[in-house]
CSV table of C-alpha atoms in Angstrom, one decimal:
chain,number,residue,atom,x,y,z
A,84,THR,CA,0.0,0.0,0.0
A,85,LEU,CA,1.4,3.4,-1.0
A,86,THR,CA,1.2,6.3,1.4
A,87,VAL,CA,1.9,10.0,1.3
A,88,ALA,CA,5.2,9.3,3.2
A,89,ASP,CA,6.3,7.2,0.3
A,90,ALA,CA,5.6,10.0,-2.1
A,91,GLN,CA,7.6,12.4,0.1
A,92,ALA,CA,10.5,10.0,0.3
A,93,ILE,CA,10.6,9.6,-3.5
A,94,ALA,CA,10.4,13.4,-4.0
A,95,ALA,CA,13.6,13.8,-1.9
A,96,GLN,CA,15.7,11.7,-4.4
A,97,SER,CA,18.2,13.6,-6.5
A,98,TYR,CA,17.1,12.2,-9.8
A,99,VAL,CA,13.4,13.1,-9.3
A,100,ASP,CA,12.0,16.2,-11.0
A,101,SER,CA,8.5,16.2,-9.6
A,102,VAL,CA,6.1,13.8,-7.8
A,103,THR,CA,2.4,13.6,-7.3
A,104,PRO,CA,0.3,11.3,-5.1
A,105,THR,CA,-2.8,10.2,-6.9
A,106,VAL,CA,-6.2,8.8,-5.9
A,107,SER,CA,-9.3,8.7,-8.0
A,108,THR,CA,-13.0,8.0,-7.9
A,109,SER,CA,-16.1,8.5,-10.0
A,110,ALA,CA,-18.7,11.0,-9.0
A,111,THR,CA,-21.6,12.9,-10.4
A,112,LEU,CA,-21.1,16.6,-11.0
A,113,ARG,CA,-24.0,18.9,-10.6
A,114,ARG,CA,-24.5,22.6,-11.4
A,115,GLY,CA,-28.0,23.9,-11.5
A,116,ASN,CA,-30.1,21.5,-13.6
A,117,VAL,CA,-27.0,20.1,-15.4
A,118,SER,CA,-25.4,16.9,-14.1
A,119,ALA,CA,-22.8,14.6,-15.6
A,120,SER,CA,-20.6,11.7,-14.5
A,121,ALA,CA,-16.9,12.4,-14.2
A,122,THR,CA,-13.6,11.0,-12.9
A,123,VAL,CA,-12.4,12.9,-9.8
A,124,ASN,CA,-8.6,12.9,-9.6
A,125,GLY,CA,-7.1,13.6,-6.2
A,126,VAL,CA,-3.7,15.0,-7.1
A,127,GLY,CA,-0.7,16.9,-5.6
A,128,ASP,CA,0.4,20.4,-6.5
A,129,GLN,CA,3.0,19.0,-8.9
A,130,TYR,CA,0.6,16.8,-10.8
A,131,PHE,CA,0.2,19.2,-13.7
A,132,ARG,CA,4.0,19.4,-14.2
A,133,VAL,CA,4.3,15.6,-14.0
A,134,ARG,CA,1.7,15.1,-16.6
A,135,GLY,CA,2.8,18.0,-18.8
A,136,MET,CA,-0.6,19.7,-18.6
A,137,GLU,CA,-0.9,23.5,-19.2
A,138,LEU,CA,-3.2,26.0,-17.6
A,139,GLN,CA,-5.8,27.5,-19.8
A,140,SER,CA,-7.3,30.0,-17.3
A,141,GLY,CA,-7.4,30.6,-13.6
A,142,ALA,CA,-4.9,29.0,-11.3
A,143,LEU,CA,-3.6,25.5,-10.5
A,144,LEU,CA,-3.7,23.7,-7.1
A,145,ASN,CA,-0.8,24.6,-4.8
A,146,ASP,CA,0.7,23.3,-1.6
A,147,GLN,CA,-1.7,25.3,0.5
A,148,SER,CA,-4.6,23.7,-1.2
A,149,ILE,CA,-3.2,20.3,-0.2
A,150,ALA,CA,-2.3,21.2,3.3
A,151,ASN,CA,-5.6,22.9,4.1
A,152,ILE,CA,-7.7,20.2,2.5
A,153,THR,CA,-9.5,22.8,0.5
A,154,GLN,CA,-12.6,22.2,-1.6
A,155,GLU,CA,-11.1,23.6,-4.7
A,156,ILE,CA,-11.0,22.0,-8.1
A,157,VAL,CA,-9.4,22.4,-11.6
A,158,ILE,CA,-11.6,21.2,-14.5
A,159,ASP,CA,-10.7,20.1,-18.0
A,160,PRO,CA,-12.3,21.6,-21.2
A,161,ASN,CA,-14.8,18.8,-21.5
A,162,THR,CA,-16.1,19.5,-18.0
A,163,LYS,CA,-16.2,23.2,-18.8
A,164,SER,CA,-18.3,22.8,-21.9
A,165,THR,CA,-20.6,20.3,-20.2
A,166,LEU,CA,-21.4,22.2,-17.1
A,167,PHE,CA,-21.1,25.7,-18.6
A,168,PRO,CA,-22.8,25.1,-22.0
A,169,ASP,CA,-23.6,28.8,-22.5
A,170,GLY,CA,-20.0,29.9,-22.4
A,171,GLU,CA,-20.1,31.3,-18.8
A,172,ASP,CA,-16.8,31.8,-17.0
A,173,PRO,CA,-16.4,28.8,-14.7
A,174,LEU,CA,-13.8,30.5,-12.4
A,175,GLY,CA,-15.2,31.0,-8.9
A,176,GLN,CA,-18.3,29.0,-9.6
A,177,VAL,CA,-19.3,26.3,-7.1
A,178,ILE,CA,-20.4,22.9,-8.4
A,179,LEU,CA,-21.3,19.7,-6.5
A,180,VAL,CA,-18.8,16.9,-6.8
A,181,GLY,CA,-20.7,13.9,-5.4
A,182,GLN,CA,-21.7,15.3,-2.0
A,183,MET,CA,-18.8,17.8,-1.8
A,184,PRO,CA,-19.3,21.4,-2.9
A,185,ALA,CA,-16.2,22.7,-4.6
A,186,ARG,CA,-15.1,26.0,-6.2
A,187,VAL,CA,-13.6,26.0,-9.6
A,188,VAL,CA,-10.2,27.7,-9.5
A,189,GLY,CA,-8.8,26.8,-12.9
A,190,VAL,CA,-9.2,25.2,-16.3
A,191,ALA,CA,-6.4,22.9,-17.5
A,192,SER,CA,-5.7,21.4,-20.9
A,193,SER,CA,-6.8,17.8,-21.6
A,194,THR,CA,-4.4,14.9,-21.1
A,195,GLY,CA,-5.1,13.7,-24.6
A,196,PHE,CA,-6.7,10.4,-23.5
A,197,GLY,CA,-10.4,9.7,-23.6
A,198,SER,CA,-11.6,12.8,-25.5
A,199,ASP,CA,-15.2,12.5,-24.3
A,200,GLN,CA,-14.3,11.8,-20.6
A,201,LEU,CA,-14.9,14.5,-18.0
A,202,ASN,CA,-12.0,15.0,-15.5
A,203,VAL,CA,-11.9,17.0,-12.3
A,204,TYR,CA,-8.7,17.6,-10.3
A,205,ALA,CA,-8.9,18.2,-6.6
A,206,PRO,CA,-6.3,18.1,-3.8
A,207,TYR,CA,-5.6,14.5,-2.9
A,208,THR,CA,-6.2,15.2,0.7
A,209,SER,CA,-9.7,16.5,0.0
A,210,VAL,CA,-10.6,13.4,-2.1
A,211,MET,CA,-9.1,11.0,0.5
A,212,ARG,CA,-10.8,12.7,3.5
A,213,ARG,CA,-14.1,14.0,2.1
A,214,LEU,CA,-15.0,11.5,-0.7
A,215,LEU,CA,-13.2,8.2,-0.1
A,216,GLY,CA,-12.5,8.1,3.6
A,217,GLN,CA,-9.2,6.4,3.2
A,218,ASP,CA,-5.6,7.2,4.2
A,219,TYR,CA,-3.7,5.4,1.4
A,220,LEU,CA,-2.9,6.3,-2.2
A,221,ARG,CA,-3.9,4.6,-5.4
A,222,SER,CA,-0.6,5.5,-7.1
A,223,ILE,CA,2.4,7.8,-7.1
A,224,THR,CA,3.4,9.4,-10.4
A,225,VAL,CA,7.0,10.4,-10.8
A,226,ARG,CA,8.7,12.6,-13.4
A,227,VAL,CA,12.4,11.9,-13.7
A,228,LYS,CA,14.9,14.7,-14.5
A,229,ASP,CA,15.8,15.0,-18.1
A,230,ASP,CA,19.5,14.2,-17.5
A,231,ALA,CA,18.8,11.2,-15.3
A,232,PRO,CA,18.9,7.7,-16.8
A,233,MET,CA,15.5,6.2,-16.7
A,234,ASP,CA,16.7,2.6,-15.8
A,235,ALA,CA,18.7,3.9,-12.9
A,236,ALA,CA,15.8,6.0,-11.6
A,237,GLN,CA,13.5,3.0,-11.8
A,238,THR,CA,16.0,0.8,-9.9
A,239,GLY,CA,16.4,3.5,-7.3
A,240,ILE,CA,12.7,3.9,-6.7
A,241,THR,CA,12.2,0.2,-6.5
A,242,ALA,CA,15.0,-0.1,-3.9
A,243,LEU,CA,13.6,2.8,-1.9
A,244,LEU,CA,10.1,1.3,-1.7
A,245,LEU,CA,11.4,-2.1,-0.9
A,246,SER,CA,13.4,-0.7,2.0
A,247,ARG,CA,10.3,1.1,3.3
A,248,HIS,CA,7.8,-1.6,2.8
A,249,GLY,CA,10.0,-4.7,3.5
A,250,THR,CA,8.2,-6.5,0.7
A,251,GLU,CA,7.3,-5.9,-3.0
A,252,ASP,CA,3.7,-5.0,-2.5
A,253,PHE,CA,3.8,-2.6,-5.4
A,254,TYR,CA,4.6,-2.5,-9.1
A,255,LEU,CA,6.2,0.1,-11.3
A,256,ASN,CA,4.8,1.1,-14.7
A,257,ASN,CA,7.6,2.8,-16.7
A,258,THR,CA,6.0,4.9,-19.4
A,259,ASP,CA,9.3,5.3,-21.2
A,260,GLU,CA,9.1,1.6,-22.0
A,261,ILE,CA,5.6,2.1,-23.4
A,262,ARG,CA,6.9,5.1,-25.4
A,263,GLN,CA,9.8,3.0,-26.9
A,264,SER,CA,7.3,0.2,-27.7
A,265,ILE,CA,5.0,2.7,-29.4
A,266,GLU,CA,7.9,4.2,-31.4
A,267,GLN,CA,9.0,0.8,-32.5
A,268,THR,CA,5.5,-0.1,-33.6
A,269,THR,CA,5.1,3.3,-35.4
A,270,GLY,CA,8.5,2.8,-37.1
A,271,THR,CA,7.4,-0.6,-38.4
A,272,LEU,CA,4.0,0.8,-39.6
A,273,THR,CA,5.8,3.7,-41.3
A,274,LEU,CA,8.2,1.3,-43.1
A,275,LEU,CA,5.2,-0.9,-44.1
A,276,ILE,CA,3.3,2.1,-45.5
A,277,ALA,CA,6.4,3.4,-47.2
A,278,SER,CA,6.9,0.0,-48.9
A,279,ILE,CA,3.3,0.0,-50.1
A,280,ALA,CA,3.7,3.6,-51.4
A,281,VAL,CA,6.9,2.6,-53.3
A,282,ILE,CA,5.1,-0.4,-54.9
A,283,SER,CA,2.2,1.8,-55.8
A,284,LEU,CA,4.5,4.4,-57.4
A,285,ILE,CA,6.2,1.7,-59.4
A,286,VAL,CA,2.9,0.2,-60.6
A,287,GLY,CA,1.6,3.7,-61.4
A,288,GLY,CA,4.9,4.5,-63.3
A,289,ILE,CA,4.7,1.3,-65.3
A,290,GLY,CA,1.1,2.3,-66.2
A,291,VAL,CA,2.2,5.7,-67.4
A,292,MET,CA,5.0,4.1,-69.4
A,293,ASN,CA,2.6,1.6,-71.1
A,294,ILE,CA,0.2,4.4,-72.0
A,295,MET,CA,3.0,6.4,-73.5
A,296,LEU,CA,4.3,3.4,-75.5
A,297,VAL,CA,0.8,2.9,-76.9
A,298,SER,CA,0.6,6.6,-77.7
A,299,VAL,CA,4.0,6.4,-79.5
A,300,THR,CA,2.8,3.4,-81.6
A,301,GLU,CA,-0.5,5.0,-82.5
A,302,ARG,CA,1.2,8.3,-83.5
A,303,THR,CA,4.2,6.8,-85.5
A,304,ARG,CA,3.1,8.4,-88.8
A,305,GLU,CA,2.6,11.7,-87.0
A,306,ILE,CA,6.2,11.4,-85.6
A,307,GLY,CA,7.5,10.6,-89.1
A,308,ILE,CA,5.8,13.6,-90.6
A,309,ARG,CA,7.3,15.9,-87.9
A,310,LEU,CA,10.7,14.5,-88.5
A,311,ALA,CA,10.3,14.8,-92.3
A,312,VAL,CA,9.5,18.5,-92.1
A,313,GLY,CA,12.4,19.3,-89.9
A,314,ALA,CA,11.7,18.4,-86.2
A,315,ARG,CA,14.8,17.5,-84.3
A,316,THR,CA,15.2,14.4,-82.2
A,317,ARG,CA,15.2,16.5,-79.0
A,318,ASP,CA,11.9,18.1,-80.0
A,319,ILE,CA,10.2,14.7,-80.2
A,320,LEU,CA,11.9,13.7,-77.0
A,321,ALA,CA,10.7,16.8,-75.2
A,322,GLN,CA,7.1,16.4,-76.6
A,323,PHE,CA,6.5,12.9,-75.2
A,324,LEU,CA,8.4,13.6,-72.0
A,325,VAL,CA,6.2,16.6,-71.3
A,326,GLU,CA,3.1,14.5,-72.0
A,327,ALA,CA,4.2,11.9,-69.5
A,328,VAL,CA,4.9,14.6,-66.9
A,329,VAL,CA,1.5,16.2,-67.5
A,330,LEU,CA,-0.2,12.9,-67.2
A,331,SER,CA,1.5,12.1,-63.9
A,332,LEU,CA,1.0,15.6,-62.6
A,333,LEU,CA,-2.8,15.4,-63.2
A,334,GLY,CA,-2.9,12.0,-61.6
A,335,GLY,CA,-1.0,13.3,-58.6
A,336,ILE,CA,-3.4,16.3,-58.2
A,337,ILE,CA,-6.4,14.1,-58.5
A,338,GLY,CA,-4.9,11.7,-55.9
A,339,LEU,CA,-4.1,14.5,-53.6
A,340,VAL,CA,-7.7,15.9,-53.8
A,341,LEU,CA,-9.2,12.5,-53.2
A,342,GLY,CA,-6.8,11.7,-50.3
A,343,ALA,CA,-7.4,15.0,-48.6
A,344,SER,CA,-11.2,14.7,-49.0
A,345,GLY,CA,-11.2,11.1,-47.6
A,346,SER,CA,-9.0,12.2,-44.7
A,347,TYR,CA,-11.2,15.2,-43.9
A,348,ALA,CA,-14.3,13.0,-44.0
A,349,ALA,CA,-12.6,10.5,-41.7
A,350,SER,CA,-11.6,13.3,-39.3
A,351,ARG,CA,-15.1,14.5,-39.0
A,352,VAL,CA,-16.5,11.0,-38.3
A,353,LEU,CA,-13.7,10.2,-35.8
A,354,ASP,CA,-13.8,13.7,-34.3
A,355,ILE,CA,-10.0,14.3,-34.7
A,356,PRO,CA,-8.2,17.4,-36.1
A,357,PHE,CA,-7.6,17.5,-39.8
A,358,THR,CA,-4.4,19.2,-41.1
A,359,LEU,CA,-2.8,19.2,-44.6
A,360,PRO,CA,0.7,20.7,-44.4
A,361,PRO,CA,1.5,22.6,-47.6
A,362,GLN,CA,4.9,21.0,-47.7
A,363,SER,CA,3.4,17.5,-47.8
A,364,ALA,CA,1.0,18.5,-50.6
A,365,ALA,CA,3.9,20.0,-52.6
A,366,LEU,CA,6.0,16.8,-52.0
A,367,ALA,CA,3.2,14.6,-53.2
A,368,VAL,CA,2.9,16.6,-56.4
A,369,ALA,CA,6.7,16.7,-56.9
A,370,VAL,CA,6.9,12.9,-56.5
A,371,SER,CA,4.2,12.5,-59.2
A,372,VAL,CA,6.3,14.7,-61.6
A,373,PHE,CA,9.4,12.7,-60.8
A,374,VAL,CA,7.6,9.4,-61.6
A,375,GLY,CA,6.4,11.0,-64.9
A,376,VAL,CA,10.0,11.9,-65.8
A,377,VAL,CA,11.5,8.6,-64.8
A,378,PHE,CA,9.0,6.4,-66.5
A,379,GLY,CA,8.4,8.7,-69.5
A,380,VAL,CA,12.0,8.7,-70.6
A,381,PHE,CA,11.9,5.3,-72.3
A,382,PRO,CA,8.8,6.0,-74.5
A,383,ALA,CA,10.1,9.4,-75.3
A,384,ARG,CA,13.5,8.0,-76.4
A,385,LYS,CA,11.7,5.4,-78.5
A,386,ALA,CA,9.7,8.0,-80.3
A,387,ALA,CA,12.8,10.3,-80.8
A,388,ARG,CA,14.8,7.4,-82.3
A,389,LEU,CA,12.3,6.6,-85.0
A,390,ARG,CA,13.6,6.9,-88.6
A,391,PRO,CA,11.4,9.3,-90.7
A,392,ILE,CA,11.1,6.9,-93.7
A,393,GLU,CA,10.1,3.9,-91.5
A,394,ALA,CA,7.7,6.0,-89.5
A,395,LEU,CA,6.0,7.3,-92.6
A,396,ARG,CA,5.6,3.8,-94.0
A,397,PHE,CA,4.1,2.5,-90.7
A,398,GLU,CA,0.5,1.3,-91.0
């Protein structure tokens, strides 16, 4: 069982940046005729630094809030929009958290998890005494200093808690390991998607080349006439190369429009932000032009190397 003393002992270590005790419970929030279920997080004054959350308005909880067991809360944007649907300023307003009246002192940014979930942050002492009636913690969250090795910090925290408890009645969840696992998975997916994209470009390029070869065959007499009246080899080469580039460019623009439209529709359905960086759009179009140049060279050279007499006699 974790205690506040454990959190204080961890905070005293040289490799620790910040620490927060944490308890949580579910409760119904009420304001006027509006009510909603929310997660009530009992946290320390360093919680927002540990989690990397930023203040949007008002103030965060401080050490006096913890020591005085105050009935003050910080809410997230979802809670603000739910309990204050008309855009009222929530600061200073009193809402009922379960059976505990609490005054809103600040609005903090969302943690990024559970976009529809309502979260309320109160001093852990208030949640333990006024809502849960317990003297132990659910968890302790630690932020390690940037210059401290994560493995060494994990070993140090484990040894400290073992010396205090005498037995391993706890477990550590290292989010750095989760981050590394996510990065490895993301890297694998990126490589897979890139491989699919390369294959698609090759297939598309071969398609452009075949179309241009058919065009050269169908226009052999036209090429012969142009060569007979004075067209130079490089003129024929430039003509078919430009046609291949234009064909790829139009395909790239159409693909960009369809892809952006599909992504925008998916973002609306999934309720996630949609962004289309201009540099990404420009890169997509540039790759299309590059494919046109690479796969258009062979048909263009074939057309440019035709002999005028043979081209004019072609049926």
